[in-house]
Coordinates of C-alpha atoms in Angstrom, one line a residue:
M10 CA 21.4 -0.9 -18.6
E11 CA 24.8 -0.1 -17.1
N12 CA 26.0 1.5 -20.4
P13 CA 24.7 5.1 -20.4
N14 CA 24.2 4.9 -24.1
R15 CA 21.6 2.2 -23.5
I16 CA 19.5 4.0 -21.0
P17 CA 15.9 3.7 -22.2
R18 CA 14.6 7.0 -23.6
R19 CA 11.0 6.0 -23.9
V20 CA 9.4 4.3 -20.9
A21 CA 5.8 3.0 -20.8
V22 CA 4.4 2.9 -17.3
L23 CA 1.5 0.5 -17.0
G24 CA -0.8 1.6 -14.2
A25 CA -2.1 5.0 -13.0
G26 CA -2.4 4.3 -9.3
I27 CA -0.2 5.9 -6.8
V28 CA 2.7 3.5 -7.5
G29 CA 2.5 4.0 -11.3
L30 CA 2.1 7.8 -11.1
A31 CA 4.9 8.2 -8.6
T32 CA 7.1 6.1 -11.0
A33 CA 6.1 8.4 -13.9
W34 CA 6.9 11.4 -11.9
R35 CA 10.4 10.1 -11.0
L36 CA 11.1 9.0 -14.5
H37 CA 10.0 12.3 -16.0
R38 CA 12.2 14.1 -13.5
D39 CA 15.1 11.9 -14.6
G40 CA 14.7 12.8 -18.2
H41 CA 12.7 10.0 -19.7
E42 CA 9.9 10.3 -22.3
V43 CA 7.0 8.7 -20.3
T44 CA 3.7 7.2 -21.4
V45 CA 1.2 6.1 -18.7
I46 CA -1.4 3.5 -19.8
D47 CA -4.3 2.4 -17.7
R48 CA -7.7 0.8 -18.3
A49 CA -9.3 3.5 -16.0
Q50 CA -8.7 7.0 -14.7
P51 CA -5.8 7.9 -12.5
G52 CA -6.2 6.8 -8.9
S53 CA -9.4 5.0 -9.4
G54 CA -8.3 1.6 -8.2
A55 CA -6.7 0.6 -4.9
S56 CA -5.4 4.2 -4.4
A57 CA -8.9 5.8 -4.6
A58 CA -9.9 5.7 -0.9
N59 CA -7.4 3.7 1.0
G60 CA -6.4 4.1 4.6
A61 CA -4.6 7.4 3.9
Q62 CA -1.8 6.7 6.5
L63 CA 1.8 7.2 5.5
S64 CA 3.4 4.7 7.8
Y65 CA 7.1 5.3 7.4
A66 CA 8.1 3.8 10.7
Y67 CA 5.3 1.3 11.5
V68 CA 5.8 -1.3 8.8
Q69 CA 5.3 -4.6 10.7
P70 CA 4.3 -7.3 8.2
L71 CA 1.1 -9.2 8.5
A72 CA 3.2 -12.4 8.2
D73 CA 4.4 -12.7 11.7
P74 CA 4.7 -15.5 14.3
S75 CA 1.8 -14.0 16.3
I76 CA -0.5 -15.0 13.5
W77 CA -0.4 -18.6 14.6
A78 CA -2.2 -17.9 17.9
Q79 CA -4.7 -15.6 16.2
L80 CA -5.4 -17.8 13.3
P81 CA -8.5 -19.7 14.6
T82 CA -10.1 -16.5 15.7
L83 CA -9.2 -14.6 12.6
L84 CA -10.6 -17.2 10.3
L85 CA -13.6 -18.5 12.2
A86 CA -15.0 -15.6 14.1
K87 CA -18.0 -13.9 12.4
D88 CA -16.6 -10.4 13.2
S89 CA -13.0 -11.3 12.3
P90 CA -11.1 -8.5 10.5
L91 CA -9.4 -11.2 8.4
S92 CA -11.7 -13.3 6.2
L93 CA -10.8 -16.2 3.9
R94 CA -13.4 -17.5 1.4
I95 CA -12.0 -20.8 0.2
K96 CA -12.1 -21.1 -3.6
L97 CA -11.0 -23.6 -6.2
D98 CA -8.2 -21.2 -7.0
P99 CA -4.6 -22.6 -7.0
A100 CA -3.3 -19.1 -6.7
Q101 CA -5.2 -18.5 -3.5
W102 CA -3.9 -21.8 -2.0
A103 CA -0.3 -21.1 -3.1
W104 CA -0.3 -17.6 -1.7
G105 CA -1.8 -18.8 1.6
L106 CA 0.8 -21.5 2.0
Q107 CA 3.6 -19.0 1.2
F108 CA 2.1 -16.6 3.7
L109 CA 2.1 -19.2 6.5
A110 CA 5.6 -20.2 5.6
A111 CA 6.7 -16.6 6.1
C112 CA 5.2 -16.4 9.6
R113 CA 8.6 -16.8 11.3
A114 CA 10.5 -14.4 13.4
S115 CA 13.5 -14.4 11.2
V116 CA 11.4 -13.6 8.1
S117 CA 9.5 -10.9 9.9
R118 CA 12.7 -9.2 11.2
E119 CA 14.3 -9.2 7.7
T120 CA 11.1 -7.9 6.1
T121 CA 10.8 -5.1 8.7
A122 CA 14.4 -4.0 8.1
Q123 CA 13.9 -3.9 4.3
L124 CA 10.6 -2.1 4.5
L125 CA 12.0 0.5 7.0
A126 CA 14.9 1.2 4.6
L127 CA 12.6 1.7 1.7
A128 CA 10.1 3.7 3.7
A129 CA 12.9 6.1 4.8
E130 CA 13.8 6.7 1.1
S131 CA 10.1 7.1 0.3
R132 CA 9.6 9.8 3.0
I133 CA 12.4 11.9 1.3
A134 CA 11.0 11.3 -2.2
F135 CA 7.4 12.0 -1.3
D136 CA 8.5 15.4 0.2
A137 CA 10.0 16.2 -3.1
L138 CA 6.9 15.1 -5.0
R139 CA 4.7 17.2 -2.7
A140 CA 6.9 20.2 -3.3
D141 CA 6.4 19.8 -7.0
L142 CA 2.6 19.7 -6.6
L143 CA 2.5 22.6 -4.2
A144 CA 4.7 24.8 -6.4
A145 CA 2.3 24.2 -9.2
G146 CA -0.7 25.1 -7.1
L147 CA -2.0 21.6 -6.9
S148 CA -3.4 19.7 -3.9
D149 CA -1.1 17.5 -1.8
G150 CA -4.1 15.5 -0.6
Q151 CA -4.6 17.5 2.6
F152 CA -1.3 16.2 3.9
S153 CA -0.7 16.3 7.6
A154 CA 2.1 15.2 9.9
T155 CA 0.4 14.7 13.2
G156 CA 1.9 11.3 14.2
K157 CA 0.3 7.9 14.8
L158 CA -1.0 5.9 17.7
V159 CA -1.4 2.1 17.4
M160 CA -3.7 1.0 20.2
Y161 CA -3.6 -2.5 21.8
S162 CA -6.5 -4.0 23.7
T163 CA -4.6 -6.6 25.9
A164 CA -1.5 -6.7 28.0
E165 CA -0.2 -9.6 25.8
S166 CA -0.6 -7.8 22.5
F167 CA 0.9 -4.7 24.0
A168 CA 3.9 -6.7 25.2
A169 CA 4.4 -8.1 21.7
A170 CA 4.2 -4.6 20.3
R171 CA 6.9 -3.4 22.6
Q172 CA 9.1 -6.2 21.3
Q173 CA 8.5 -5.0 17.7
L174 CA 9.2 -1.5 18.9
A175 CA 12.6 -2.5 20.2
L176 CA 13.4 -4.1 16.9
Q177 CA 12.4 -0.9 15.0
Q178 CA 14.1 1.4 17.4
A179 CA 17.3 -0.6 16.9
L180 CA 16.8 0.1 13.1
G181 CA 16.6 3.9 13.8
T182 CA 12.9 4.7 14.2
E183 CA 11.5 7.1 16.8
Q184 CA 8.7 5.3 18.7
H185 CA 7.4 5.3 22.2
A186 CA 5.4 2.8 24.3
L187 CA 2.7 4.8 26.1
S188 CA 0.3 4.0 29.0
P189 CA -3.4 4.6 28.3
A190 CA -3.2 7.9 30.1
D191 CA -0.3 9.0 28.0
C192 CA -2.2 8.0 24.8
L193 CA -5.1 10.2 25.9
A194 CA -2.7 13.1 26.2
V195 CA -1.6 12.5 22.6
E196 CA -5.1 12.1 21.3
P197 CA -8.0 13.4 23.6
A198 CA -10.6 12.0 21.2
L199 CA -9.8 8.5 22.7
A200 CA -11.4 9.6 26.1
D201 CA -14.6 7.6 25.7
S202 CA -12.9 4.3 24.6
L203 CA -9.7 4.5 26.6
S204 CA -10.8 1.6 29.0
Q205 CA -10.7 -0.7 26.0
Y206 CA -6.9 -0.5 25.7
A207 CA -3.8 -1.6 27.6
G208 CA -1.5 0.9 25.9
G209 CA -0.3 2.2 22.6
I210 CA 2.8 2.7 20.5
H211 CA 3.3 6.4 19.4
T212 CA 5.2 7.3 16.3
P213 CA 5.4 11.1 16.2
G214 CA 6.7 11.4 12.7
E215 CA 4.0 9.6 10.8
C216 CA 1.8 11.4 8.3
A217 CA -1.5 11.1 6.3
A218 CA -2.9 12.3 3.0
D219 CA -5.6 11.4 0.5
A220 CA -3.9 9.1 -2.0
G221 CA -6.7 9.5 -4.5
Q222 CA -6.3 13.3 -4.5
V223 CA -2.5 13.0 -4.8
C224 CA -3.1 10.8 -7.9
R225 CA -5.3 13.4 -9.5
S226 CA -2.8 16.1 -8.8
L227 CA 0.0 14.0 -10.2
H228 CA -2.0 13.4 -13.3
Q229 CA -2.4 17.2 -13.8
W230 CA 1.3 17.9 -13.0
L231 CA 2.6 15.2 -15.4
A232 CA 0.2 16.0 -18.2
G233 CA 1.1 19.6 -18.0
R234 CA 4.8 18.7 -18.5
G235 CA 4.3 16.5 -21.6
V236 CA 3.8 13.1 -20.1
R237 CA 1.5 11.2 -22.4
F238 CA -1.6 9.5 -20.9
V239 CA -3.5 6.7 -22.6
L240 CA -6.5 6.2 -20.2
D241 CA -9.7 4.1 -20.2
T242 CA -7.8 1.7 -22.5
A243 CA -7.4 -2.0 -22.1
I244 CA -3.8 -3.4 -22.2
D245 CA -4.0 -6.5 -24.4
G246 CA -0.4 -7.6 -24.2
L247 CA 3.3 -6.9 -24.6
V248 CA 5.2 -7.4 -27.9
V249 CA 8.5 -9.1 -27.3
R250 CA 11.3 -9.1 -30.0
Q251 CA 14.7 -10.6 -29.4
G252 CA 14.2 -10.9 -25.7
Q253 CA 13.1 -7.3 -25.2
V254 CA 9.7 -5.7 -24.9
A255 CA 9.3 -3.6 -28.0
A256 CA 5.7 -2.4 -27.7
V257 CA 2.6 -2.4 -25.6
Q258 CA -0.5 -3.7 -27.4
T259 CA -3.6 -1.7 -26.3
A260 CA -7.2 -1.5 -27.5
K261 CA -6.2 1.8 -29.2
G262 CA -3.2 0.3 -31.0
F263 CA 0.5 -0.4 -30.4
I264 CA 2.7 1.9 -28.4
D265 CA 6.4 1.5 -29.1
T266 CA 8.8 1.7 -26.1
D267 CA 12.3 1.2 -25.0
A268 CA 11.3 -0.1 -21.5
V269 CA 8.1 -1.0 -19.6
V270 CA 7.3 -0.6 -16.0
L271 CA 4.6 -3.0 -14.8
A272 CA 2.6 -1.2 -12.0
L273 CA -0.9 -2.5 -12.5
G274 CA -1.5 -3.7 -8.9
T275 CA -3.4 -7.0 -8.8
G276 CA -3.8 -6.7 -12.6
S277 CA -0.1 -7.2 -13.0
V278 CA -0.4 -11.0 -12.4
A279 CA -2.4 -11.8 -15.5
L280 CA -0.3 -9.7 -17.8
A281 CA 3.0 -11.1 -16.4
R282 CA 1.6 -14.6 -16.9
T283 CA 1.4 -14.0 -20.7
L284 CA 5.2 -13.9 -20.7
G285 CA 5.5 -16.9 -18.5
V286 CA 6.2 -14.9 -15.3
R287 CA 4.3 -15.9 -12.2
L288 CA 4.1 -13.2 -9.6
P289 CA 3.4 -14.2 -6.0
I290 CA 0.7 -11.6 -5.6
Y291 CA -2.9 -12.1 -4.4
P292 CA -5.6 -9.5 -3.7
L293 CA -6.2 -8.5 -0.1
K294 CA -9.6 -6.8 -0.3
G295 CA -10.1 -3.9 2.1
Y296 CA -12.9 -1.5 2.8
S297 CA -13.2 2.2 3.8
I298 CA -15.7 4.8 4.7
T299 CA -15.1 8.6 4.5
L300 CA -17.0 10.7 6.9
P301 CA -17.2 14.4 6.1
G302 CA -18.1 17.2 8.5
Q303 CA -15.7 16.5 11.3
S304 CA -15.1 19.2 13.8
T305 CA -14.8 17.8 17.4
G306 CA -14.9 14.2 18.5
A307 CA -12.8 12.8 15.7
P308 CA -9.0 12.2 16.1
T309 CA -6.5 14.5 14.7
V310 CA -3.6 12.0 15.2
N311 CA -3.7 8.9 13.0
V312 CA -5.0 6.0 15.1
T313 CA -4.8 2.3 14.4
D314 CA -6.8 -0.2 16.5
A315 CA -4.6 -3.4 16.4
K316 CA -7.3 -5.8 17.4
R317 CA -9.9 -4.5 15.0
K318 CA -7.2 -4.0 12.4
L319 CA -8.8 -0.6 11.7
V320 CA -7.1 2.7 10.8
F321 CA -8.4 6.2 11.3
A322 CA -6.9 9.2 9.4
R323 CA -8.0 12.8 9.5
L324 CA -8.1 14.5 6.1
G325 CA -9.1 18.1 6.8
D326 CA -12.7 18.0 7.9
R327 CA -13.1 14.4 6.8
L328 CA -12.3 11.1 8.7
R329 CA -11.1 8.1 6.7
V330 CA -11.8 4.8 8.4
A331 CA -10.4 1.7 6.7
G332 CA -9.7 -1.9 7.5
M333 CA -10.4 -5.6 7.0
A334 CA -8.5 -8.1 4.8
E335 CA -10.4 -10.6 2.7
L336 CA -8.8 -13.2 0.5
V337 CA -11.7 -13.5 -1.9
G338 CA -10.0 -13.0 -5.3
E339 CA -10.9 -10.2 -7.8
N340 CA -14.0 -9.2 -6.0
R341 CA -14.8 -5.5 -5.6
D342 CA -18.4 -5.8 -4.3
I343 CA -19.3 -3.7 -1.2
P344 CA -21.6 -5.8 1.1
P345 CA -23.7 -3.4 3.2
G346 CA -22.8 -5.5 6.3
R347 CA -19.1 -4.6 5.9
I348 CA -19.9 -0.9 5.8
D349 CA -22.3 -1.1 8.8
R350 CA -19.5 -2.8 10.7
L351 CA -17.1 0.0 9.9
I352 CA -19.7 2.5 11.2
Q353 CA -20.3 0.5 14.3
Q354 CA -16.6 0.2 15.1
T355 CA -16.1 3.9 14.5
R356 CA -18.8 4.6 17.1
E357 CA -17.1 2.1 19.5
V358 CA -13.7 3.9 19.3
F359 CA -14.8 7.5 18.7
P360 CA -18.4 7.8 19.8
Q361 CA -18.3 11.6 19.5
A362 CA -17.2 11.6 15.8
H363 CA -19.8 12.8 13.3
I364 CA -21.2 9.9 11.3
G365 CA -24.0 11.7 9.5
T366 CA -25.8 10.4 6.4
E367 CA -23.1 11.0 3.8
V368 CA -21.0 7.9 4.5
Q369 CA -18.8 7.3 1.4
P370 CA -18.2 3.5 1.1
W371 CA -15.4 2.0 -0.9
A372 CA -13.7 -1.3 -1.5
G373 CA -10.3 -2.0 -3.1
L374 CA -7.8 -4.8 -3.8
R375 CA -4.4 -4.5 -2.2
P376 CA -1.7 -6.3 -4.3
A377 CA 0.0 -8.3 -1.6
T378 CA 3.0 -10.6 -1.6
P379 CA 3.1 -13.3 1.2
T380 CA 5.9 -11.6 3.1
A381 CA 4.7 -8.0 2.4
R382 CA 8.0 -7.2 0.5
P383 CA 7.2 -5.5 -2.9
I384 CA 8.8 -6.6 -6.1
V385 CA 10.8 -3.7 -7.4
G386 CA 13.1 -4.2 -10.4
T387 CA 13.8 -6.9 -13.0
L388 CA 13.1 -10.6 -12.7
P389 CA 15.4 -13.2 -14.3
Q390 CA 12.6 -15.0 -16.2
A391 CA 11.3 -11.8 -17.8
P392 CA 12.6 -9.6 -20.6
A393 CA 15.5 -7.4 -19.4
N394 CA 13.7 -4.1 -20.2
L395 CA 10.6 -5.1 -18.3
L396 CA 10.7 -3.7 -14.7
F397 CA 8.2 -4.6 -12.0
N398 CA 6.9 -2.2 -9.3
V399 CA 4.2 -4.3 -7.7
G400 CA 3.2 -6.1 -4.6
H401 CA 3.1 -3.2 -2.1
G402 CA 0.0 -4.5 -0.3
A403 CA -1.3 -2.1 2.4
L404 CA 1.9 0.0 2.2
G405 CA 1.4 1.1 -1.4
F406 CA 1.0 4.8 -0.6
T407 CA 3.8 4.8 1.9
L408 CA 6.3 3.1 -0.4
A409 CA 5.3 4.4 -3.8
A410 CA 7.8 7.4 -4.0
G411 CA 10.7 5.4 -2.7
S412 CA 10.2 2.4 -4.9
A413 CA 9.9 4.8 -7.9
T414 CA 13.2 6.3 -7.0
R415 CA 14.9 2.9 -6.7
L416 CA 13.4 1.8 -10.1
S417 CA 14.6 4.9 -11.8
A418 CA 18.1 4.4 -10.4
L419 CA 18.1 0.8 -11.7
L420 CA 17.2 2.1 -15.2
H421 CA 20.1 4.5 -15.0
G422 CA 22.5 1.8 -13.8
R423 CA 23.0 3.5 -10.4
G424 CA 22.1 0.4 -8.4
A425 CA 19.5 -2.3 -8.2
S426 CA 16.7 -2.7 -5.7
D427 CA 17.4 -4.7 -2.6
V428 CA 13.7 -5.2 -2.0
S429 CA 13.5 -8.7 -3.5
P430 CA 10.7 -10.9 -4.7
V431 CA 9.3 -13.4 -2.3
A432 CA 12.0 -16.0 -1.5
A433 CA 11.2 -19.7 -1.3
A434 CA 10.4 -20.6 2.3
P435 CA 10.4 -24.0 4.0
A436 CA 7.1 -25.5 5.0
A437 CA 7.9 -25.4 8.7
C438 CA 6.8 -22.2 10.4
S439 CA 8.4 -22.2 13.8
A440 CA 9.4 -19.0 15.5

């Protein structure tokens, strides 16, 4: 790929979620002939109704030493935001052990540094993507830049958050530790629940947008500029000749290509396995509700409740509430109890918000690596012209534009991704 004469002309992007579509946008802008292939419609998977927050500065991974003290409560409490349903699934056990092995301070610091660097690139790239959509008269997903408050319920959790803040400030982010009274000044809608919190971390530069709407707009923008879409079509396999992917086999026939980008979210695991590649990715199931008709009482700043592991994002006159993480495999069911819990917790934090009868429930599968570092680029055991853009977990929307830019640069020989696959970690998990 370092030889300009060998830069792939035709690139097949497998996946029409926000990561795949951002990749198609970047590759089209860089002069490639792009085909996007997906078994469903654009933005109908994990991008459809996710948490909507663009967390460019707040990227602390779930795999952190603090997990050890929380683990009994998280796994055993009936109202735990983290749920593990033990299955006879070797992939679940392997992922879980790798996750626990990553719960070390050194791994968390390195992951934070890598994700912050990628997020900074993504902010710039997403601004360019939004500019393209707006210039074409398309929606940018009701984008807003009102900042973010992460609220902590105990003095201990707030102290730990200030330690993470110091690390992220040293890496160049603008964040501030606020007293409850200062948090109220930033977001007055917290007035009725302020007594629940010991303090908050304010990141004024954070943003929000509806990822599903951005996907639909990107589909229109790309299709209008000649990008080919093969949708509602199963991907049956990849045809490899002489160590290179030569074609994508679909239910509608073979699609010849010079390179392939695998961006199928959790679906990437099975397809990669057909080539003998094992991706350290497992679904983290999350839920959301979208509440229309918001005027007063709902936050205008993005709010995260750290204890409940719940996020609130304002999208015009709608409020998106999302949270929970379940390790239950490829399960997209929406138990009514989960939705009832989201409604109850919304009332606990923002009792004046309008709930109404038009609650729009959703569940999606976040493709997570144990460390939270995505896999962007090539892998040594895979064909050289097969590139991976997977494993973004809960930060898929945040990191999509930046990882797409890095991947395109790699195709053009301008540099490789330094966001590496999950590294082998020792079994001991001390801080």
